[in-house]
Amino acid sequence: MHAHAELLKGHKWLDTFQKPRRGDTKLQHILARYEQILHAKQENERWNDRLREQPTHHDRAYLRPSPFNRALPRLKPQAIHIGYDPPAAQSTDGTTMESVYALQHKQRVEPLKAKYNDPSNVPTGRSASPPPYTPELLTSRWRRQAPPADVVAKLSNVA
């Protein structure tokens, strides 16, 4: 019984695919539409496979974390629209762009390096960074919570 149904379905498909070759324009349009749908589905699957092959990884961020700001994730591999560097880009014929300020860069940076490398410029008498949270802020969360279980038990026995 099952084989008979499959055989009938196969003959129906055979007729469906042979009639357009004989000149049935309605079935030609229907099959062309199905072909477009299948092509779009294959293209979609191909892109899904490509996305599965290269997942984005989170790495360290460019901005250093501080006591008040947590570390931010960084996309790796870096997206082209984020990491594209136009001055370092090459043209199609292989020539590179020459920087106008390349010679003056050293003249501008050397005094700054000397200033920051000088030990006399290091501030003394203060901590490296302020404490991230004051004791009042840390205890305020504790105050909002319910009292400990033994205190609740004593309070309920008093009443």
Coordinates of N, CA and C in Angstrom, one line a residue:
M1 N 0.8 -1.2 0.0 CA 0.0 0.0 0.0 C 0.9 1.3 0.0
H2 N 1.9 1.3 0.9 CA 2.8 2.4 0.9 C 3.6 2.6 -0.4
A3 N 4.1 1.5 -0.9 CA 4.9 1.6 -2.1 C 4.0 2.1 -3.3
H4 N 2.7 1.7 -3.3 CA 1.8 2.2 -4.4 C 1.7 3.7 -4.3
A5 N 1.5 4.3 -3.1 CA 1.4 5.7 -3.0 C 2.7 6.4 -3.4
E6 N 3.8 5.9 -3.1 CA 5.1 6.5 -3.5 C 5.2 6.4 -5.0
L7 N 4.8 5.3 -5.6 CA 4.9 5.2 -7.1 C 4.0 6.2 -7.8
L8 N 2.8 6.4 -7.3 CA 1.9 7.4 -7.8 C 2.5 8.8 -7.7
K9 N 3.1 9.1 -6.6 CA 3.7 10.4 -6.4 C 4.9 10.6 -7.4
G10 N 5.7 9.6 -7.6 CA 6.8 9.6 -8.5 C 6.3 9.9 -10.0
H11 N 5.2 9.2 -10.4 CA 4.6 9.5 -11.7 C 4.1 10.9 -11.8
K12 N 3.5 11.4 -10.8 CA 3.0 12.8 -10.8 C 4.1 13.8 -11.0
W13 N 5.2 13.6 -10.3 CA 6.4 14.4 -10.4 C 7.0 14.3 -11.8
L14 N 7.0 13.1 -12.3 CA 7.6 12.9 -13.7 C 6.7 13.7 -14.7
D15 N 5.4 13.6 -14.6 CA 4.6 14.4 -15.5 C 4.8 15.9 -15.3
T16 N 4.9 16.3 -14.0 CA 5.1 17.7 -13.8 C 6.4 18.3 -14.4
F17 N 7.4 17.5 -14.4 CA 8.7 17.9 -15.0 C 8.8 17.7 -16.5
Q18 N 8.0 16.8 -17.1 CA 8.0 16.6 -18.5 C 7.1 17.6 -19.3
K19 N 6.0 18.0 -18.7 CA 5.0 18.9 -19.4 C 5.7 20.2 -19.8
P20 N 6.5 20.9 -18.9 CA 7.1 22.1 -19.3 C 8.0 22.0 -20.5
R21 N 8.7 20.8 -20.7 CA 9.5 20.6 -21.8 C 8.7 20.5 -23.1
R22 N 7.5 20.0 -23.0 CA 6.6 19.9 -24.1 C 6.0 21.2 -24.5
G23 N 6.1 22.3 -23.6 CA 5.5 23.6 -24.0 C 4.5 24.1 -23.1
D24 N 4.2 23.5 -21.9 CA 3.2 24.0 -21.0 C 3.7 25.2 -20.3
T25 N 3.3 26.4 -20.7 CA 3.8 27.7 -20.1 C 3.5 27.9 -18.6
K26 N 2.3 27.4 -18.2 CA 2.0 27.6 -16.8 C 2.9 26.8 -15.9
L27 N 3.2 25.6 -16.2 CA 4.1 24.8 -15.4 C 5.6 25.3 -15.6
Q28 N 5.9 25.9 -16.7 CA 7.2 26.5 -16.9 C 7.4 27.6 -15.9
H29 N 6.4 28.5 -15.7 CA 6.5 29.6 -14.8 C 6.5 29.1 -13.3
I30 N 5.7 28.0 -13.0 CA 5.7 27.5 -11.7 C 7.1 26.9 -11.4
L31 N 7.7 26.1 -12.3 CA 9.0 25.5 -12.0 C 10.1 26.5 -12.0
A32 N 10.0 27.6 -12.7 CA 11.0 28.7 -12.7 C 10.9 29.3 -11.3
R33 N 9.7 29.5 -10.8 CA 9.6 30.1 -9.4 C 10.2 29.2 -8.4
Y34 N 9.9 27.9 -8.5 CA 10.4 27.0 -7.5 C 12.0 26.9 -7.6
E35 N 12.5 27.1 -8.8 CA 13.9 27.1 -9.0 C 14.5 28.3 -8.3
Q36 N 13.9 29.5 -8.4 CA 14.3 30.7 -7.7 C 14.3 30.5 -6.2
I37 N 13.2 29.9 -5.7 CA 13.1 29.6 -4.3 C 14.2 28.7 -3.8
L38 N 14.5 27.6 -4.5 CA 15.6 26.7 -4.1 C 16.9 27.4 -4.2
H39 N 17.1 28.2 -5.2 CA 18.4 28.9 -5.3 C 18.6 29.8 -4.1
A40 N 17.5 30.6 -3.7 CA 17.6 31.5 -2.6 C 17.9 30.7 -1.3
K41 N 17.3 29.6 -1.2 CA 17.5 28.7 0.0 C 18.9 28.2 0.1
Q42 N 19.5 27.8 -1.1 CA 20.9 27.3 -1.1 C 21.8 28.5 -0.7
E43 N 21.5 29.7 -1.3 CA 22.4 30.8 -1.0 C 22.3 31.2 0.5
N44 N 21.1 31.1 1.1 CA 21.0 31.4 2.5 C 21.7 30.3 3.3
E45 N 21.6 29.1 3.0 CA 22.4 28.0 3.7 C 23.9 28.2 3.6
R46 N 24.3 28.7 2.4 CA 25.8 28.9 2.2 C 26.3 30.0 3.1
W47 N 25.5 31.1 3.2 CA 25.9 32.2 4.1 C 25.8 31.7 5.6
N48 N 24.8 30.9 6.0 CA 24.8 30.4 7.3 C 26.0 29.6 7.6
D49 N 26.4 28.8 6.7 CA 27.6 27.9 6.9 C 28.8 28.8 7.1
R50 N 28.9 29.9 6.3 CA 30.1 30.8 6.4 C 30.1 31.4 7.8
L51 N 28.9 31.8 8.3 CA 28.9 32.5 9.6 C 29.2 31.5 10.7
R52 N 28.8 30.2 10.5 CA 29.1 29.2 11.5 C 30.6 28.9 11.5
E53 N 31.3 29.0 10.4 CA 32.7 28.7 10.3 C 33.6 29.7 11.0
Q54 N 33.2 31.0 11.0 CA 34.0 32.1 11.5 C 33.2 32.8 12.6
P55 N 33.2 32.3 13.8 CA 32.5 33.0 14.9 C 33.3 34.2 15.4
T56 N 32.7 35.2 15.9 CA 33.4 36.3 16.5 C 33.9 36.0 17.8
H57 N 35.1 36.4 18.1 CA 35.7 36.1 19.4 C 35.8 37.5 20.2
H58 N 35.6 37.4 21.5 CA 35.8 38.6 22.3 C 37.2 38.6 22.9
D59 N 37.9 39.7 22.7 CA 39.2 39.8 23.2 C 39.3 41.1 24.0
R60 N 40.5 41.5 24.4 CA 40.6 42.7 25.2 C 40.2 43.9 24.4
A61 N 39.8 44.9 25.1 CA 39.3 46.1 24.5 C 40.5 47.1 24.3
Y62 N 40.3 48.1 23.5 CA 41.3 49.2 23.3 C 41.3 50.1 24.6
L63 N 40.2 50.3 25.2 CA 40.2 51.1 26.4 C 40.5 50.3 27.6
R64 N 41.4 50.8 28.4 CA 41.8 50.1 29.6 C 40.7 50.2 30.7
P65 N 40.5 49.1 31.4 CA 39.4 49.2 32.4 C 39.9 50.0 33.6
S66 N 38.9 50.6 34.3 CA 39.2 51.3 35.5 C 38.4 50.8 36.6
P67 N 38.6 51.3 37.9 CA 37.7 50.8 39.0 C 36.2 51.1 38.7
F68 N 35.9 52.1 37.9 CA 34.5 52.5 37.7 C 34.0 52.0 36.4
N69 N 34.8 51.6 35.5 CA 34.4 51.1 34.2 C 34.9 49.7 34.0
R70 N 34.1 48.7 33.7 CA 34.5 47.4 33.5 C 35.2 47.2 32.1
A71 N 35.9 46.1 31.9 CA 36.6 45.9 30.7 C 35.6 45.7 29.6
L72 N 35.8 46.3 28.4 CA 34.8 46.1 27.3 C 35.4 45.1 26.4
P73 N 34.5 44.3 25.8 CA 34.9 43.3 24.8 C 35.4 43.9 23.5
R74 N 36.2 43.2 22.8 CA 36.7 43.6 21.5 C 36.4 42.5 20.5
L75 N 35.9 42.9 19.3 CA 35.7 41.9 18.3 C 37.0 41.4 17.7
K76 N 37.1 40.1 17.6 CA 38.3 39.5 16.9 C 37.8 38.4 16.1
P77 N 37.9 38.3 14.8 CA 38.6 39.3 14.0 C 37.9 40.6 13.9
Q78 N 38.7 41.7 13.8 CA 38.1 43.0 13.8 C 37.3 43.2 12.5
A79 N 36.1 43.8 12.6 CA 35.3 44.1 11.5 C 36.0 45.2 10.6
I80 N 35.8 45.1 9.3 CA 36.5 45.9 8.4 C 36.1 47.4 8.6
H81 N 34.8 47.7 8.8 CA 34.4 49.0 8.9 C 34.9 49.7 10.2
I82 N 35.3 48.9 11.2 CA 35.8 49.4 12.4 C 37.3 49.5 12.3
G83 N 38.0 48.5 11.8 CA 39.5 48.5 11.9 C 40.1 49.0 10.6
Y84 N 39.4 49.5 9.6 CA 40.0 50.0 8.4 C 40.8 51.2 8.6
D85 N 42.0 51.2 8.2 CA 43.0 52.4 8.4 C 43.3 53.0 7.0
P86 N 42.6 54.1 6.6 CA 42.8 54.7 5.3 C 44.2 55.1 5.0
P87 N 44.9 55.7 5.9 CA 46.3 56.1 5.6 C 47.2 55.0 5.3
A88 N 47.0 53.8 5.9 CA 47.8 52.7 5.7 C 47.4 51.9 4.5
A89 N 46.2 52.2 3.9 CA 45.7 51.4 2.8 C 46.5 51.6 1.5
Q90 N 46.5 50.6 0.7 CA 47.3 50.6 -0.6 C 46.2 50.8 -1.7
S91 N 46.7 51.4 -2.7 CA 45.8 51.6 -3.9 C 45.9 50.3 -4.7
T92 N 45.1 50.2 -5.7 CA 45.0 48.9 -6.5 C 46.3 48.7 -7.3
D93 N 47.1 49.7 -7.6 CA 48.3 49.5 -8.4 C 49.5 49.2 -7.5
G94 N 49.3 49.2 -6.2 CA 50.4 48.7 -5.2 C 51.1 49.9 -4.6
T95 N 50.9 51.1 -5.0 CA 51.6 52.2 -4.4 C 50.9 52.6 -3.0
T96 N 51.7 53.1 -2.1 CA 51.2 53.5 -0.8 C 51.2 55.0 -0.7
M97 N 50.4 55.5 0.2 CA 50.3 56.9 0.5 C 51.4 57.3 1.4
E98 N 52.2 58.4 1.1 CA 53.2 58.8 2.0 C 52.7 59.8 3.0
S99 N 53.0 59.7 4.2 CA 52.5 60.6 5.2 C 53.3 61.9 5.2
V100 N 52.5 63.0 5.3 CA 53.1 64.4 5.2 C 53.8 64.7 6.5
Y101 N 53.3 64.2 7.6 CA 53.8 64.5 8.9 C 54.9 63.5 9.4
A102 N 55.3 62.6 8.6 CA 56.2 61.5 9.1 C 57.5 62.1 9.7
L103 N 58.0 63.1 9.0 CA 59.3 63.7 9.4 C 59.1 64.5 10.7
Q104 N 58.0 65.2 10.9 CA 57.8 66.0 12.0 C 57.3 65.3 13.2
H105 N 56.9 64.0 13.1 CA 56.4 63.2 14.2 C 57.4 63.1 15.3
K106 N 58.7 62.8 14.9 CA 59.7 62.5 15.9 C 60.0 63.8 16.7
Q107 N 60.0 65.0 16.0 CA 60.2 66.2 16.7 C 59.1 66.6 17.7
R108 N 57.9 66.1 17.4 CA 56.8 66.4 18.3 C 56.7 65.4 19.5
V109 N 57.2 64.2 19.2 CA 57.0 63.1 20.3 C 58.2 63.1 21.2
E110 N 59.4 63.5 20.8 CA 60.6 63.4 21.7 C 60.4 64.2 23.0
P111 N 59.9 65.5 22.9 CA 59.8 66.3 24.2 C 58.8 65.6 25.1
L112 N 57.7 65.0 24.6 CA 56.7 64.4 25.4 C 57.3 63.2 26.1
K113 N 58.1 62.4 25.3 CA 58.7 61.2 25.9 C 59.7 61.6 27.0
A114 N 60.4 62.6 26.8 CA 61.4 63.1 27.8 C 60.6 63.5 29.1
K115 N 59.5 64.2 28.9 CA 58.7 64.7 30.1 C 58.2 63.5 30.9
Y116 N 57.6 62.5 30.2 CA 57.0 61.4 30.9 C 58.0 60.4 31.5
N117 N 59.2 60.3 30.9 CA 60.3 59.4 31.4 C 61.1 60.1 32.5
D118 N 60.9 61.4 32.8 CA 61.6 62.1 33.8 C 61.1 61.7 35.2
P119 N 61.9 61.1 36.1 CA 61.4 60.7 37.4 C 60.9 61.9 38.3
S120 N 61.4 63.1 38.0 CA 61.0 64.2 38.9 C 59.5 64.6 38.6
N121 N 58.9 64.2 37.5 CA 57.6 64.5 37.2 C 56.5 63.6 37.8
V122 N 57.0 62.6 38.5 CA 56.0 61.6 39.1 C 55.5 62.2 40.3
P123 N 54.2 62.3 40.5 CA 53.6 62.9 41.7 C 53.8 62.0 42.9
T124 N 54.1 62.7 44.1 CA 54.3 61.9 45.3 C 53.3 62.3 46.3
G125 N 53.1 61.5 47.3 CA 52.2 61.8 48.4 C 50.7 61.5 48.2
R126 N 50.4 60.9 47.2 CA 49.0 60.5 47.0 C 48.9 59.1 46.4
S127 N 47.8 58.5 46.6 CA 47.6 57.1 46.1 C 47.5 57.1 44.6
A128 N 47.8 55.9 44.0 CA 47.7 55.8 42.6 C 46.3 56.1 42.0
S129 N 45.3 55.6 42.7 CA 44.0 55.8 42.2 C 43.0 55.8 43.5
P130 N 42.0 56.6 43.4 CA 41.0 56.7 44.5 C 40.3 55.3 44.7
P131 N 39.9 55.0 45.9 CA 39.2 53.7 46.1 C 37.9 53.7 45.3
P132 N 37.6 52.6 44.7 CA 36.4 52.6 43.8 C 35.1 52.8 44.5
Y133 N 34.9 52.4 45.7 CA 33.7 52.5 46.4 C 33.9 52.9 47.9
T134 N 33.2 53.9 48.4 CA 33.3 54.3 49.8 C 32.7 53.2 50.7
P135 N 33.1 53.2 51.9 CA 32.4 52.2 52.9 C 30.9 52.4 53.0
E136 N 30.5 53.7 52.9 CA 29.0 54.0 53.0 C 28.3 53.3 51.9
L137 N 28.8 53.4 50.7 CA 28.2 52.7 49.5 C 28.2 51.2 49.7
L138 N 29.2 50.6 50.3 CA 29.3 49.2 50.5 C 28.3 48.7 51.5
T139 N 28.1 49.5 52.6 CA 27.2 49.1 53.6 C 25.7 49.4 53.3
S140 N 25.5 50.3 52.3 CA 24.1 50.6 52.0 C 23.3 49.4 51.4
R141 N 24.0 48.6 50.7 CA 23.3 47.4 50.2 C 23.0 46.4 51.3
W142 N 23.9 46.3 52.3 CA 23.7 45.4 53.4 C 22.5 45.9 54.2
R143 N 22.3 47.2 54.3 CA 21.2 47.8 55.1 C 19.9 47.5 54.4
R144 N 19.9 47.5 53.1 CA 18.6 47.2 52.4 C 18.1 45.8 52.5
Q145 N 19.0 44.9 52.9 CA 18.6 43.5 53.0 C 17.9 43.2 54.3
A146 N 17.2 42.1 54.4 CA 16.5 41.7 55.6 C 17.6 41.4 56.7
P147 N 17.2 41.5 58.0 CA 18.1 41.1 59.0 C 18.5 39.6 59.0
P148 N 19.6 39.3 59.6 CA 20.0 37.8 59.7 C 18.9 37.0 60.3
A149 N 18.9 35.7 60.1 CA 17.9 34.8 60.6 C 17.8 34.8 62.1
D150 N 19.0 34.8 62.8 CA 18.9 34.7 64.3 C 18.3 36.0 64.9
V151 N 18.5 37.1 64.2 CA 17.9 38.4 64.7 C 16.4 38.3 64.5
V152 N 15.9 37.8 63.3 CA 14.5 37.7 63.1 C 13.9 36.7 64.1
A153 N 14.6 35.6 64.4 CA 14.0 34.7 65.4 C 13.9 35.3 66.8
K154 N 14.9 36.1 67.2 CA 14.8 36.8 68.5 C 13.6 37.8 68.5
L155 N 13.5 38.6 67.3 CA 12.4 39.6 67.3 C 11.1 38.9 67.3
S156 N 10.9 37.8 66.7 CA 9.6 37.1 66.6 C 9.3 36.5 68.0
N157 N 10.3 36.1 68.8 CA 10.0 35.6 70.1 C 9.6 36.7 71.1
V158 N 10.1 37.9 70.9 CA 9.8 39.0 71.8 C 8.3 39.4 71.7
A159 N 7.8 39.3 70.5 CA 6.4 39.8 70.2 C 5.4 38.8 70.7

